[in-house]
XYZ file of C-alpha atoms in Angstrom:
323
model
C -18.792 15.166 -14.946
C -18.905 11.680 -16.309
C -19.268 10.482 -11.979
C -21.784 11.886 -12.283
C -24.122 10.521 -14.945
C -22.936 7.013 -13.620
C -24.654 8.292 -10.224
C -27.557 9.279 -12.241
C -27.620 6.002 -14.249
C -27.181 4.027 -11.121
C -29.970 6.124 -9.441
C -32.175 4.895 -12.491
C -31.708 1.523 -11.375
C -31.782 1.451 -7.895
C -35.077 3.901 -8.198
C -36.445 1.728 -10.862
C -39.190 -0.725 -11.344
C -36.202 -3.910 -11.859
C -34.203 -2.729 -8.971
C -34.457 -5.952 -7.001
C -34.150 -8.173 -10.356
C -31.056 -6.018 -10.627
C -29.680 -7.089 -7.195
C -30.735 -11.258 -7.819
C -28.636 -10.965 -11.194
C -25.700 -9.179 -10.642
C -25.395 -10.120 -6.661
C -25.430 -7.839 -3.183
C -21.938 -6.785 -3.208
C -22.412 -4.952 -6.364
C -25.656 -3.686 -5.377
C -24.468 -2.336 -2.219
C -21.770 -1.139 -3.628
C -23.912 1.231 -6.283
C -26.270 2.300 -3.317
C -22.919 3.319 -1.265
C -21.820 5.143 -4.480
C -24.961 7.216 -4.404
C -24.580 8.362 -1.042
C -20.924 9.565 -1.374
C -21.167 11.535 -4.558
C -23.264 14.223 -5.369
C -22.861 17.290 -8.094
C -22.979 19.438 -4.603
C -19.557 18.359 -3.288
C -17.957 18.267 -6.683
C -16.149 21.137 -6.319
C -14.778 20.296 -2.509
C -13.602 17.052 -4.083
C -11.824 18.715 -7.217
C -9.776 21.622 -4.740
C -9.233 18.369 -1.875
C -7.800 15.914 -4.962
C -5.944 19.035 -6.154
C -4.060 19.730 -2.516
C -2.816 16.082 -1.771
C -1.409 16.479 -5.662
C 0.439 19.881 -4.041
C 1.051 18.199 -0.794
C 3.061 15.539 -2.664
C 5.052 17.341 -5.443
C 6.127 19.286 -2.644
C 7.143 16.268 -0.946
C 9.990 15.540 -3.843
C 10.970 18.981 -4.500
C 11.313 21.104 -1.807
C 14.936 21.004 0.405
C 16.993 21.182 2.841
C 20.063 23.200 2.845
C 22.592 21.075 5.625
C 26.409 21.443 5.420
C 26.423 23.531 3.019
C 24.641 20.948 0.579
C 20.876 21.197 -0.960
C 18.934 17.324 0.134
C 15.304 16.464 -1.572
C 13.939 14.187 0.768
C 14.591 11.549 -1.836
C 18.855 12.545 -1.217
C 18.188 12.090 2.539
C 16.652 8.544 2.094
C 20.145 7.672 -0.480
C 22.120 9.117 2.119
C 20.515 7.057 4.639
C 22.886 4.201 3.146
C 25.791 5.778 4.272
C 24.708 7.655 7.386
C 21.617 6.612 8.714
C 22.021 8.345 12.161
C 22.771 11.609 9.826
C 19.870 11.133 7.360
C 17.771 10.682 10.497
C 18.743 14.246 11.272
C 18.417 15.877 8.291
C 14.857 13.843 7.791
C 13.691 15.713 11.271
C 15.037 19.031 9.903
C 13.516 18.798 5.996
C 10.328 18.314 8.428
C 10.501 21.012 10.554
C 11.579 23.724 8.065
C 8.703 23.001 5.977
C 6.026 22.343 8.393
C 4.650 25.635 8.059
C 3.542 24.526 4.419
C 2.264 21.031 5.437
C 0.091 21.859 7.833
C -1.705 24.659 5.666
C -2.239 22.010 3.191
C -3.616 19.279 4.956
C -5.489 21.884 7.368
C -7.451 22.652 4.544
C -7.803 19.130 3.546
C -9.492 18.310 6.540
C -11.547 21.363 6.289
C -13.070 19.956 3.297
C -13.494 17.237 4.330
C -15.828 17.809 7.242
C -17.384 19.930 4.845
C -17.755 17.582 1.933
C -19.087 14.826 5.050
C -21.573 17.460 5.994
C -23.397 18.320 2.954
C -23.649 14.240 2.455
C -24.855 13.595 5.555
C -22.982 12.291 7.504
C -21.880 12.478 11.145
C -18.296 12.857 9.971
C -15.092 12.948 7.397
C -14.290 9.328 8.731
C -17.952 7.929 8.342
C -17.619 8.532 4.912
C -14.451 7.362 3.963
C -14.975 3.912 5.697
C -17.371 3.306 3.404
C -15.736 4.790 0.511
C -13.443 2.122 1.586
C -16.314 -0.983 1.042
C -15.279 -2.317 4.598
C -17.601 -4.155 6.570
C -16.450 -2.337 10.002
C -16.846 1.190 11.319
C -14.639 3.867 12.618
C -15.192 2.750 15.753
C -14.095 -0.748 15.505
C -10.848 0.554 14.148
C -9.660 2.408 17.567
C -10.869 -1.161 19.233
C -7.867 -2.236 17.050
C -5.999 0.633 17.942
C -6.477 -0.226 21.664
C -5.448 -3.997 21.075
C -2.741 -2.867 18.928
C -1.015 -0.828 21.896
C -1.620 -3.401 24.554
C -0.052 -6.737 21.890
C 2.122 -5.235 18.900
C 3.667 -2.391 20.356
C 5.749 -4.553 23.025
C 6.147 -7.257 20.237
C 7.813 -4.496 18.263
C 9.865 -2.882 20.696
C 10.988 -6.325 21.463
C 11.666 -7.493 17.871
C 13.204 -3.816 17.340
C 15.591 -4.467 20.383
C 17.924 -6.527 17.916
C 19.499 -4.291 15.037
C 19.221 -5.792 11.468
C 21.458 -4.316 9.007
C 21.460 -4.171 4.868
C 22.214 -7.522 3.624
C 23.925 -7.973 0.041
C 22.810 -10.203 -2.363
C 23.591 -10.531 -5.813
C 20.978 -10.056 -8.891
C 21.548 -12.896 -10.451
C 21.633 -15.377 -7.168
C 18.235 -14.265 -6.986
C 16.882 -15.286 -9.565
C 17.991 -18.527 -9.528
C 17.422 -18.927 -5.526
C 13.599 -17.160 -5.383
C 12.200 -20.101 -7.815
C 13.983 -23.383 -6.165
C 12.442 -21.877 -2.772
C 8.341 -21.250 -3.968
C 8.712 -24.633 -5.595
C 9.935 -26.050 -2.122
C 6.254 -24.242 -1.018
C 4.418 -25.885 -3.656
C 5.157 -27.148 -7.013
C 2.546 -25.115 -8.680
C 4.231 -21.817 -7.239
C 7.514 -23.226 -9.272
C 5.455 -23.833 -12.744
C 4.035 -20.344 -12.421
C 7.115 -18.253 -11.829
C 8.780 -20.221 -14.423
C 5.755 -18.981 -16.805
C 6.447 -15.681 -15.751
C 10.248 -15.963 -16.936
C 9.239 -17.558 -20.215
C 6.435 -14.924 -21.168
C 8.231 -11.995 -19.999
C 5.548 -10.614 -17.832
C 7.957 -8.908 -15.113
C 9.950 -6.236 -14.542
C 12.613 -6.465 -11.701
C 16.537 -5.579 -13.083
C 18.119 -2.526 -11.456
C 17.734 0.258 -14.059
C 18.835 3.935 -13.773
C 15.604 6.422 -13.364
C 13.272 3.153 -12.308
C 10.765 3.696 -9.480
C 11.500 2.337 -6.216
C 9.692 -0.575 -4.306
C 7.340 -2.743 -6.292
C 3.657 -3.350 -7.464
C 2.223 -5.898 -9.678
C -0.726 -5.092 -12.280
C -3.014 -6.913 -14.605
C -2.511 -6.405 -18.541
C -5.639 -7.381 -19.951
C -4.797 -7.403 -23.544
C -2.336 -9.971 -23.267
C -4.726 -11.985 -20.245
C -1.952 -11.583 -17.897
C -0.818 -10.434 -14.188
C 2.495 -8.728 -14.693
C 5.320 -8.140 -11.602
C 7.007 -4.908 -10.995
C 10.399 -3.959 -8.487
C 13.424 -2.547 -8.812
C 16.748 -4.459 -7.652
C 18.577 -2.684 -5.046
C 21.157 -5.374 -4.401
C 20.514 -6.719 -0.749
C 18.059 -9.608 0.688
C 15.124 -7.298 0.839
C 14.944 -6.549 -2.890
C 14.712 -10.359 -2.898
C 11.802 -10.529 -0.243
C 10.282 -7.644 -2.496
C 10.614 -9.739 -5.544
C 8.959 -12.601 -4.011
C 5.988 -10.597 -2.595
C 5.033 -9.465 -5.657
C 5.047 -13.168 -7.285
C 2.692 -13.725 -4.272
C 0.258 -11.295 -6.254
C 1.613 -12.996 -9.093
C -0.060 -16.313 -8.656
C -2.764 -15.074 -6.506
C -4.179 -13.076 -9.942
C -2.792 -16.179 -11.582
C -4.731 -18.881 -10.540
C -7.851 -16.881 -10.156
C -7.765 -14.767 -13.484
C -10.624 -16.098 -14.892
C -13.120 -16.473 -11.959
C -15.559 -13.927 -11.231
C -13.753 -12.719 -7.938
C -13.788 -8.800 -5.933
C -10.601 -7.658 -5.163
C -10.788 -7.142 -1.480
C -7.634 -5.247 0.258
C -8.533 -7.078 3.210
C -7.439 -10.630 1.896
C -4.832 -8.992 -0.543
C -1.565 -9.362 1.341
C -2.605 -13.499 2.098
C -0.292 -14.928 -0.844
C 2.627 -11.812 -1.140
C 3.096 -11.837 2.945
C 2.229 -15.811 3.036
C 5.042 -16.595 0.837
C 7.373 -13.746 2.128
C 7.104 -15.919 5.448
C 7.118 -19.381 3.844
C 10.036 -18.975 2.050
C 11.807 -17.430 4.871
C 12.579 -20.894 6.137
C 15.023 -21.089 3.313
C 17.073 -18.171 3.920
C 20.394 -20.187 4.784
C 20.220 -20.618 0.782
C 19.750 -17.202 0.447
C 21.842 -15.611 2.606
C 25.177 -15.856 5.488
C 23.171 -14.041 7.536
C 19.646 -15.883 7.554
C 18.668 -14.888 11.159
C 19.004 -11.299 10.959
C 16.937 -11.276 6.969
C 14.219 -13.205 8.970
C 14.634 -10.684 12.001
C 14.381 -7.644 9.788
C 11.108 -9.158 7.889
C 9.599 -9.914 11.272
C 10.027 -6.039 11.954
C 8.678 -4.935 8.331
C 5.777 -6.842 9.034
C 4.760 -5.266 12.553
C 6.175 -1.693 11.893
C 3.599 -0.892 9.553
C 0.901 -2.030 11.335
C 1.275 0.227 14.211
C 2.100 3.078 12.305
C -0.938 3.111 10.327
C -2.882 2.743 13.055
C -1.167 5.583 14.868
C -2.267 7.500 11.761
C -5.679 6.258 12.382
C -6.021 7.371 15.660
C -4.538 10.915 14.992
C -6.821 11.051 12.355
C -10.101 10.389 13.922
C -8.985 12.884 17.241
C -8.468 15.353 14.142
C -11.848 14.987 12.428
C -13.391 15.369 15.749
């Protein structure tokens, strides 16, 4: 495959007679990062990777198409999340149930994921599935370190959450159009600068946030390189946190803004700094935003902890698994 004749290019280098001249020029992040490359890929495990690649692709088309009968109606797990809106207690159920009745067919698939895994982690030596993907991941901490987190997590965030959780936050409305004229008065309250570049954003067209039938949920922003440009992605949904999503994403926004022409890694550690940052900054301005400015603060304040302990429950689950 073409992965790997870059492995066996790499290997030329890092074998070869300018290997260190290599490393001075081009830095030890790269380098590191070519030598890492080497020891995760190998024509050996190609095959393991295709058939593991190929299951999570199973695993989630399955995810969107397969149902629920309930009531005497058919839900995709995408129906149970609309109906959420207008039951949530009864989406809940349904959710559990779409869960259980197809569990039999989830756990084959990511039974044999994890098979291949530990088998993929063998043949490349390592002590284990979750050895190799931390450094698949470039981090500069083990698995281990991670359940230290996990430990901290339980003993700080968990009451935090149950605490912030305690107090129910409901939908609230807002209106497209407010939006759009609210989200730029508030960054420029932040800093001028954030004001200049949303309002570059409008003027070039580089977004994407109306409501439009058929458009993907949530958001992302991107980089189009033939016009030299970050570009903003959500979809409206018509409530305060399509507005907090809006504004994350400008975070991105102006953090590929401002450094789109320095010579700079993308890190996922550091990524979240601006989009978060100015989720929270601009919070302080939600009695512009909103009647109901306590709650959208409350309700961020839970989207921002939630998460956190989730994935690290996942973590932990995971690791006892590869074990």
């Amino acid at each position: 495959s073409l992965g790997n004749l870059v492995n066996d290019l790499n290997r030329a280098i890092i074998e070869g007679p300018y290997a260190d001249q290599y490393r001075e020029h081009y830095g030890d992040y790269v380098y590191q990062s070519m030598v890492d490359a080497l020891r995760l890929n190998s024509s050996e495990v190609e095959a393991l990777k295709q058939r593991r690649n190929q299951l999570n692709i199973d695993y989630n088309n399955n995810l969107t198409t397969m149902t629920l009968e309930a009531d005497g109606q058919t839900f995709t797990m995408d129906d149970i999340y609309s109906y959420a809106e207008e039951d949530p207690e009864k989406a809940y159920e349904y959710l559990i149930r779409f869960y259980k009745d197809n569990a039999e067919q989830f756990t084959a698939y990511y039974a044999e994921m994890i098979e291949l895994d530990r088998e993929t982690a063998e043949k490349l030596g390592f002590d284990s599935p979750a050895a190799m993907y931390y450094l698949s991941y470039t981090r500069d901490y083990t698995p281990d370190d991670a359940m230290g987190y996990v430990e901290n997590t339980k003993k700080i965030l968990v009451p935090m959450a149950n605490e912030v959780s305690a107090i129910q936050t409901y939908r609230i409305p807002m209106e497209y159009d407010d939006a759009l004229s609210t989200i730029p008065w508030a960054v420029s309250l932040v800093d001028t600068n954030l004001g200049k570049v949303w309002n570059s954003m409008m003027e070039y067209g580089v977004h994407d946030f109306e409501s439009l039938p058929n458009k993907q949920s949530g958001g992302f922003t991107t980089t189009l390189y033939g016009y030299d440009t970050p570009f903003a992605y959500t979809n409206w949904a018509e409530d305060l946190s399509s507005a907090s999503t809006m504004i994350h994403e400008f975070g991105h926004f102006y953090d590929s803004w401002i450094r789109y022409d320095e010579d700079v890694v993308q890190n996922l550690d550091i990524a979240e700094v601006y989009s978060q940052g100015l989720e929270l900054l601009t919070s302080k301005y939600y009695e512009k935003f909103t009647e109901y400015p306590d709650e959208g603060r409350q309700a961020m304040l839970s989207r921002f902890i939630n998460p956190l302990i989730y994935q690290l429950m996942l973590e932990e689950f995971q690791q006892e698994v590869y074990k």
